[in-house]
mmCIF file of C-alpha atoms and ligand atoms in Angstrom:
data_model
loop_
_atom_site.group_PDB
_atom_site.id
_atom_site.type_symbol
_atom_site.label_atom_id
_atom_site.label_comp_id
_atom_site.label_asym_id
_atom_site.label_seq_id
_atom_site.Cartn_x
_atom_site.Cartn_y
_atom_site.Cartn_z
ATOM 1 C CA UNK A 1 51.293 42.077 2.140
ATOM 2 C CA UNK A 2 51.316 41.943 5.886
ATOM 3 C CA UNK A 3 50.281 39.397 8.443
ATOM 4 C CA UNK A 4 47.159 41.351 9.345
ATOM 5 C CA UNK A 5 45.899 41.446 5.784
ATOM 6 C CA UNK A 6 46.614 37.733 5.497
ATOM 7 C CA UNK A 7 44.704 36.978 8.686
ATOM 8 C CA UNK A 8 41.795 39.111 7.513
ATOM 9 C CA UNK A 9 41.728 37.398 4.135
ATOM 10 C CA UNK A 10 41.868 33.974 5.782
ATOM 11 C CA UNK A 11 38.990 34.895 8.056
ATOM 12 C CA UNK A 12 37.015 36.143 5.078
ATOM 13 C CA UNK A 13 37.773 32.915 3.233
ATOM 14 C CA UNK A 14 36.680 30.824 6.196
ATOM 15 C CA UNK A 15 33.388 32.727 6.307
ATOM 16 C CA UNK A 16 32.889 32.395 2.563
ATOM 17 C CA UNK A 17 33.589 28.678 2.537
ATOM 18 C CA UNK A 18 31.058 28.238 5.330
ATOM 19 C CA UNK A 19 28.668 30.368 3.297
ATOM 20 C CA UNK A 20 29.114 28.048 0.314
ATOM 21 C CA UNK A 21 28.406 25.021 2.473
ATOM 22 C CA UNK A 22 25.281 26.632 3.882
ATOM 23 C CA UNK A 23 24.113 27.542 0.402
ATOM 24 C CA UNK A 24 24.575 23.961 -0.783
ATOM 25 C CA UNK A 25 22.735 22.659 2.252
ATOM 26 C CA UNK A 26 19.851 25.100 1.651
ATOM 27 C CA UNK A 27 19.640 24.006 -1.996
ATOM 28 C CA UNK A 28 19.370 20.381 -0.885
ATOM 29 C CA UNK A 29 16.529 21.026 1.542
ATOM 30 C CA UNK A 30 13.604 20.781 -0.944
ATOM 31 C CA UNK A 31 14.859 17.334 -2.043
ATOM 32 C CA UNK A 32 15.214 16.272 1.585
ATOM 33 C CA UNK A 33 11.653 17.473 2.211
ATOM 34 C CA UNK A 34 10.395 15.410 -0.742
ATOM 35 C CA UNK A 35 12.211 12.342 0.480
ATOM 36 C CA UNK A 36 10.759 12.722 3.988
ATOM 37 C CA UNK A 37 7.250 13.158 2.589
ATOM 38 C CA UNK A 38 7.609 10.085 0.383
ATOM 39 C CA UNK A 39 8.192 7.944 3.470
ATOM 40 C CA UNK A 40 4.474 7.996 4.362
ATOM 41 C CA UNK A 41 3.496 7.172 0.755
ATOM 42 C CA UNK A 42 4.079 3.427 1.118
ATOM 43 C CA UNK A 43 2.063 3.370 4.353
ATOM 44 C CA UNK A 44 -0.689 5.221 2.514
ATOM 45 C CA UNK A 45 -0.615 2.665 -0.319
ATOM 46 C CA UNK A 46 -0.718 -0.118 2.304
ATOM 47 C CA UNK A 47 -3.874 1.314 3.847
ATOM 48 C CA UNK A 48 -5.513 1.713 0.436
ATOM 49 C CA UNK A 49 -4.735 -1.920 -0.429
ATOM 50 C CA UNK A 50 -6.127 -3.159 2.898
ATOM 51 C CA UNK A 51 -9.315 -1.116 2.407
ATOM 52 C CA UNK A 52 -9.745 -2.429 -1.136
ATOM 53 C CA UNK A 53 -9.378 -6.031 0.051
ATOM 54 C CA UNK A 54 -11.951 -5.412 2.794
ATOM 55 C CA UNK A 55 -14.436 -3.823 0.378
ATOM 56 C CA UNK A 56 -14.015 -6.747 -2.048
ATOM 57 C CA UNK A 57 -14.741 -9.236 0.748
ATOM 58 C CA UNK A 58 -17.792 -7.248 1.871
ATOM 59 C CA UNK A 59 -19.081 -7.311 -1.709
ATOM 60 C CA UNK A 60 -18.579 -11.101 -1.831
ATOM 61 C CA UNK A 61 -20.585 -11.520 1.372
ATOM 62 C CA UNK A 62 -23.332 -9.323 -0.008
ATOM 63 C CA UNK A 63 -23.444 -11.448 -3.155
ATOM 64 C CA UNK A 64 -23.805 -14.626 -1.054
ATOM 65 C CA UNK A 65 -26.604 -13.021 0.970
ATOM 66 C CA UNK A 66 -28.297 -12.064 -2.288
ATOM 67 C CA UNK A 67 -28.065 -15.652 -3.488
ATOM 68 C CA UNK A 68 -29.619 -16.917 -0.232
ATOM 69 C CA UNK A 69 -32.444 -14.404 -0.577
ATOM 70 C CA UNK A 70 -33.063 -15.607 -4.126
ATOM 71 C CA UNK A 71 -33.206 -19.240 -2.996
ATOM 72 C CA UNK A 72 -35.636 -18.391 -0.203
ATOM 73 C CA UNK A 73 -37.903 -16.600 -2.661
ATOM 74 C CA UNK A 74 -37.820 -19.662 -4.906
ATOM 75 C CA UNK A 75 -38.850 -21.868 -1.967
ATOM 76 C CA UNK A 76 -41.739 -19.524 -1.216
ATOM 77 C CA UNK A 77 -42.897 -19.773 -4.851
ATOM 78 C CA UNK A 78 -42.674 -23.602 -4.737
ATOM 79 C CA UNK A 79 -44.755 -23.663 -1.566
ATOM 80 C CA UNK A 80 -47.450 -21.644 -3.294
ATOM 81 C CA UNK A 81 -47.334 -24.003 -6.259
ATOM 82 C CA UNK A 82 -47.609 -27.012 -3.950
ATOM 83 C CA UNK A 83 -51.021 -25.794 -2.842
ATOM 84 C CA UNK A 84 -52.166 -25.729 -6.437
ATOM 85 C CA UNK A 85 -50.839 -29.046 -7.752
ATOM 86 C CA UNK A 86 -53.231 -31.830 -8.484
ATOM 87 C CA UNK A 87 -50.987 -34.919 -8.423
ATOM 88 C CA UNK A 88 -48.691 -36.454 -5.833
ATOM 89 C CA UNK A 89 -46.014 -36.699 -8.440
ATOM 90 C CA UNK A 90 -45.991 -32.964 -9.074
ATOM 91 C CA UNK A 91 -46.016 -32.366 -5.334
ATOM 92 C CA UNK A 92 -42.978 -34.614 -4.853
ATOM 93 C CA UNK A 93 -41.188 -32.889 -7.710
ATOM 94 C CA UNK A 94 -41.731 -29.532 -5.955
ATOM 95 C CA UNK A 95 -40.602 -31.016 -2.630
ATOM 96 C CA UNK A 96 -37.466 -32.156 -4.418
ATOM 97 C CA UNK A 97 -36.891 -28.648 -5.777
ATOM 98 C CA UNK A 98 -37.354 -27.210 -2.288
ATOM 99 C CA UNK A 99 -34.901 -29.717 -0.819
ATOM 100 C CA UNK A 100 -32.340 -28.752 -3.475
ATOM 101 C CA UNK A 101 -32.828 -25.056 -2.667
ATOM 102 C CA UNK A 102 -32.443 -25.720 1.040
ATOM 103 C CA UNK A 103 -29.243 -27.624 0.385
ATOM 104 C CA UNK A 104 -27.956 -24.702 -1.685
ATOM 105 C CA UNK A 105 -28.888 -22.301 1.082
ATOM 106 C CA UNK A 106 -26.872 -24.339 3.587
ATOM 107 C CA UNK A 107 -23.897 -24.346 1.224
ATOM 108 C CA UNK A 108 -24.162 -20.553 0.722
ATOM 109 C CA UNK A 109 -24.559 -19.968 4.452
ATOM 110 C CA UNK A 110 -21.474 -22.067 5.202
ATOM 111 C CA UNK A 111 -19.636 -20.018 2.654
ATOM 112 C CA UNK A 112 -20.897 -16.821 4.247
ATOM 113 C CA UNK A 113 -19.593 -17.946 7.631
ATOM 114 C CA UNK A 114 -16.195 -18.667 6.128
ATOM 115 C CA UNK A 115 -16.154 -15.258 4.470
ATOM 116 C CA UNK A 116 -17.240 -13.595 7.730
ATOM 117 C CA UNK A 117 -14.288 -15.236 9.480
ATOM 118 C CA UNK A 118 -11.820 -13.744 6.999
ATOM 119 C CA UNK A 119 -13.647 -10.418 7.190
ATOM 120 C CA UNK A 120 -12.447 -9.967 10.752
ATOM 121 C CA UNK A 121 -8.852 -10.490 9.659
ATOM 122 C CA UNK A 122 -9.274 -7.967 6.883
ATOM 123 C CA UNK A 123 -10.767 -5.440 9.306
ATOM 124 C CA UNK A 124 -7.751 -5.971 11.544
ATOM 125 C CA UNK A 125 -5.496 -5.435 8.523
ATOM 126 C CA UNK A 126 -7.166 -2.088 7.845
ATOM 127 C CA UNK A 127 -6.841 -1.035 11.489
ATOM 128 C CA UNK A 128 -3.162 -2.035 11.521
ATOM 129 C CA UNK A 129 -2.467 -0.223 8.230
ATOM 130 C CA UNK A 130 -4.204 2.877 9.586
ATOM 131 C CA UNK A 131 -2.054 2.710 12.695
ATOM 132 C CA UNK A 132 1.085 2.358 10.603
ATOM 133 C CA UNK A 133 0.074 5.315 8.480
ATOM 134 C CA UNK A 134 -0.557 7.433 11.577
ATOM 135 C CA UNK A 135 2.868 6.530 12.951
ATOM 136 C CA UNK A 136 4.511 7.226 9.599
ATOM 137 C CA UNK A 137 2.784 10.600 9.355
ATOM 138 C CA UNK A 138 3.841 11.468 12.876
ATOM 139 C CA UNK A 139 7.461 10.557 12.125
ATOM 140 C CA UNK A 140 7.316 12.561 8.915
ATOM 141 C CA UNK A 141 5.974 15.549 10.836
ATOM 142 C CA UNK A 142 8.783 15.306 13.393
ATOM 143 C CA UNK A 143 11.403 15.183 10.638
ATOM 144 C CA UNK A 144 9.799 18.024 8.701
ATOM 145 C CA UNK A 145 9.818 20.180 11.828
ATOM 146 C CA UNK A 146 13.496 19.342 12.355
ATOM 147 C CA UNK A 147 14.229 20.224 8.762
ATOM 148 C CA UNK A 148 12.408 23.561 9.106
ATOM 149 C CA UNK A 149 14.408 24.302 12.240
ATOM 150 C CA UNK A 150 17.632 23.455 10.426
ATOM 151 C CA UNK A 151 16.604 25.735 7.565
ATOM 152 C CA UNK A 152 16.014 28.570 10.034
ATOM 153 C CA UNK A 153 19.464 28.004 11.534
ATOM 154 C CA UNK A 154 21.058 27.938 8.091
ATOM 155 C CA UNK A 155 19.316 31.198 7.187
ATOM 156 C CA UNK A 156 20.396 32.859 10.445
ATOM 157 C CA UNK A 157 24.001 31.746 10.037
ATOM 158 C CA UNK A 158 23.914 32.847 6.436
ATOM 159 C CA UNK A 159 22.751 36.345 7.304
ATOM 160 C CA UNK A 160 25.208 36.611 10.196
ATOM 161 C CA UNK A 161 28.133 35.641 7.989
ATOM 162 C CA UNK A 162 27.082 38.058 5.274
ATOM 163 C CA UNK A 163 27.399 40.938 7.742
ATOM 164 C CA UNK A 164 30.745 39.733 9.092
ATOM 165 C CA UNK A 165 32.221 39.346 5.627
ATOM 166 C CA UNK A 166 31.132 42.841 4.571
ATOM 167 C CA UNK A 167 33.214 44.219 7.423
ATOM 168 C CA UNK A 168 36.211 42.050 6.511
ATOM 169 C CA UNK A 169 36.037 43.021 2.839
ATOM 170 C CA UNK A 170 36.100 46.692 3.795
ATOM 171 C CA UNK A 171 39.466 46.132 5.489
ATOM 172 C CA UNK A 172 41.109 44.582 2.416
ATOM 173 C CA UNK A 173 42.650 45.904 -0.781
ATOM 174 C CA UNK A 174 39.796 46.000 -3.362
ATOM 175 C CA UNK A 175 42.024 44.580 -6.105
ATOM 176 C CA UNK A 176 42.899 41.585 -3.918
ATOM 177 C CA UNK A 177 39.239 41.107 -2.987
ATOM 178 C CA UNK A 178 38.317 41.126 -6.674
ATOM 179 C CA UNK A 179 40.798 38.343 -7.508
ATOM 180 C CA UNK A 180 39.767 36.398 -4.442
ATOM 181 C CA UNK A 181 36.058 36.603 -5.284
ATOM 182 C CA UNK A 182 36.683 35.667 -8.923
ATOM 183 C CA UNK A 183 38.412 32.481 -7.792
ATOM 184 C CA UNK A 184 35.764 31.740 -5.190
ATOM 185 C CA UNK A 185 32.849 32.073 -7.604
ATOM 186 C CA UNK A 186 34.451 29.932 -10.313
ATOM 187 C CA UNK A 187 36.154 27.251 -8.188
ATOM 188 C CA UNK A 188 34.091 27.361 -5.001
ATOM 189 C CA UNK A 189 37.102 26.456 -2.898
ATOM 190 C CA UNK A 190 39.985 28.107 -1.027
ATOM 191 C CA UNK A 191 41.998 30.786 -2.805
ATOM 192 C CA UNK A 192 44.493 31.411 -0.017
ATOM 193 C CA UNK A 193 46.301 28.190 0.850
ATOM 194 C CA UNK A 194 49.238 27.265 3.071
ATOM 195 C CA UNK A 195 52.545 26.146 1.623
ATOM 196 C CA UNK A 196 53.453 22.982 3.496
ATOM 197 C CA UNK A 197 56.663 21.032 2.992
ATOM 198 C CA UNK A 198 57.362 23.165 -0.100
ATOM 199 C CA UNK A 199 54.075 22.089 -1.623
ATOM 200 C CA UNK A 200 50.999 24.148 -2.592
ATOM 201 C CA UNK A 201 48.137 23.454 -0.185
ATOM 202 C CA UNK A 202 45.644 23.899 -3.062
ATOM 203 C CA UNK A 203 46.967 21.824 -5.975
ATOM 204 C CA UNK A 204 49.648 19.906 -4.026
ATOM 205 C CA UNK A 205 52.335 20.619 -6.624
ATOM 206 C CA UNK A 206 55.926 21.037 -5.486
ATOM 207 C CA UNK A 207 56.750 24.752 -5.424
ATOM 208 C CA UNK A 208 59.726 26.206 -7.313
ATOM 209 C CA UNK A 209 62.709 27.674 -5.421
ATOM 210 C CA UNK A 210 61.744 31.119 -6.774
ATOM 211 C CA UNK A 211 58.207 30.804 -5.391
ATOM 212 C CA UNK A 212 59.559 29.636 -2.051
ATOM 213 C CA UNK A 213 61.996 32.529 -2.011
ATOM 214 C CA UNK A 214 59.203 35.040 -2.713
ATOM 215 C CA UNK A 215 57.101 33.413 -0.074
ATOM 216 C CA UNK A 216 59.832 33.646 2.551
ATOM 217 C CA UNK A 217 60.522 37.281 1.678
ATOM 218 C CA UNK A 218 56.796 37.835 2.282
ATOM 219 C CA UNK A 219 56.837 41.287 0.780
ATOM 220 C CA UNK A 220 54.002 40.609 -1.661
ATOM 221 C CA UNK A 221 51.263 38.047 -2.258
ATOM 222 C CA UNK A 222 52.860 34.999 -3.801
ATOM 223 C CA UNK A 223 50.728 32.952 -6.192
ATOM 224 C CA UNK A 224 51.286 29.249 -6.882
ATOM 225 C CA UNK A 225 52.661 29.021 -10.428
ATOM 226 C CA UNK A 226 50.555 25.933 -11.086
ATOM 227 C CA UNK A 227 47.064 26.821 -9.861
ATOM 228 C CA UNK A 228 47.285 30.573 -9.236
ATOM 229 C CA UNK A 229 46.122 30.342 -5.630
ATOM 230 C CA UNK A 230 47.780 32.677 -3.144
ATOM 231 C CA UNK A 231 50.295 31.005 -0.877
ATOM 232 C CA UNK A 232 51.169 31.750 2.700
ATOM 233 C CA UNK A 233 53.593 30.366 5.197
ATOM 234 C CA UNK A 234 51.637 28.972 8.177
ATOM 235 C CA UNK A 235 54.391 30.449 10.409
ATOM 236 C CA UNK A 236 53.230 33.931 9.287
ATOM 237 C CA UNK A 237 49.917 33.671 11.062
ATOM 238 C CA UNK A 238 51.045 31.705 14.099
ATOM 239 C CA UNK A 239 53.399 34.559 14.947
HETATM 240 ZN ZN1 ZN B 301 48.811 25.391 -6.459
#
C-alpha cells in the first residue's frame, strides 16, 4: 500500500462515517416530529378542560333560571286561586305559599349571582387556555419548520457525500474496498485506524512486535491481529 491509497481510504472512511451519522439522524426525525407535535397536546387538553368547566357552569345557571321560572309560575297560579277562594283562612294559606316561593326565588337569584361571578373566571380560564394553545401551536410550528430544514440539509449532505465517495471508491483496489465495506456495514465504525503508542486505535489492544514491524515496513496493509481493522502509522499521512 502507498500513502496515497491510505489517504484516499481515510477520506472515504470519513465520508462514510458522516454518512452513517446522517442516516441515524434521518431515522430519528419522525420520532422528533412526534415529540414536537405532542407538546401542544397538553395545551389542547387544558383548553378542553376549561371549556368543559365553563359549559358545566352555564348549565348550572340555566337550571337555576329554570327553577326561578317555575317558582314564578307557581306564584301566578296562587294569585289566580286567591281570586277564587271563599275564606280568609284559605287566602292566608295562599299568601303564605306565595311568600315561601318568593323567598325561594331570592335564594335562587342569590345563587345565580354567585354562579355568574364564577362564570367570568371560567370564561377567563378558557381565554387563557386558548392563548396558551395558540402559543404552543406557534412554537410547535417553528420547531417543525426547523426540523424540516434540518432534514433538507441532511438529505443534501447525504447526496453530496454519495457522489464524493463514488469517486473515491473508483480510485481504490476493489478487493480492499470490499473488505472495508464489509466491516463498515457490520460494525458501523472505522475500519482504518491509527496505531498510537503501539496500540490499535480501534480495539486499543497492545500490538505485537511482528505487527509493528509490518506496519513500519509499510509495504502492505497491516491488520490488527485482535480486531482485524487495518492499521496505519499517523506519520504516514502527515508526510
Ligand atoms: Zn484492533
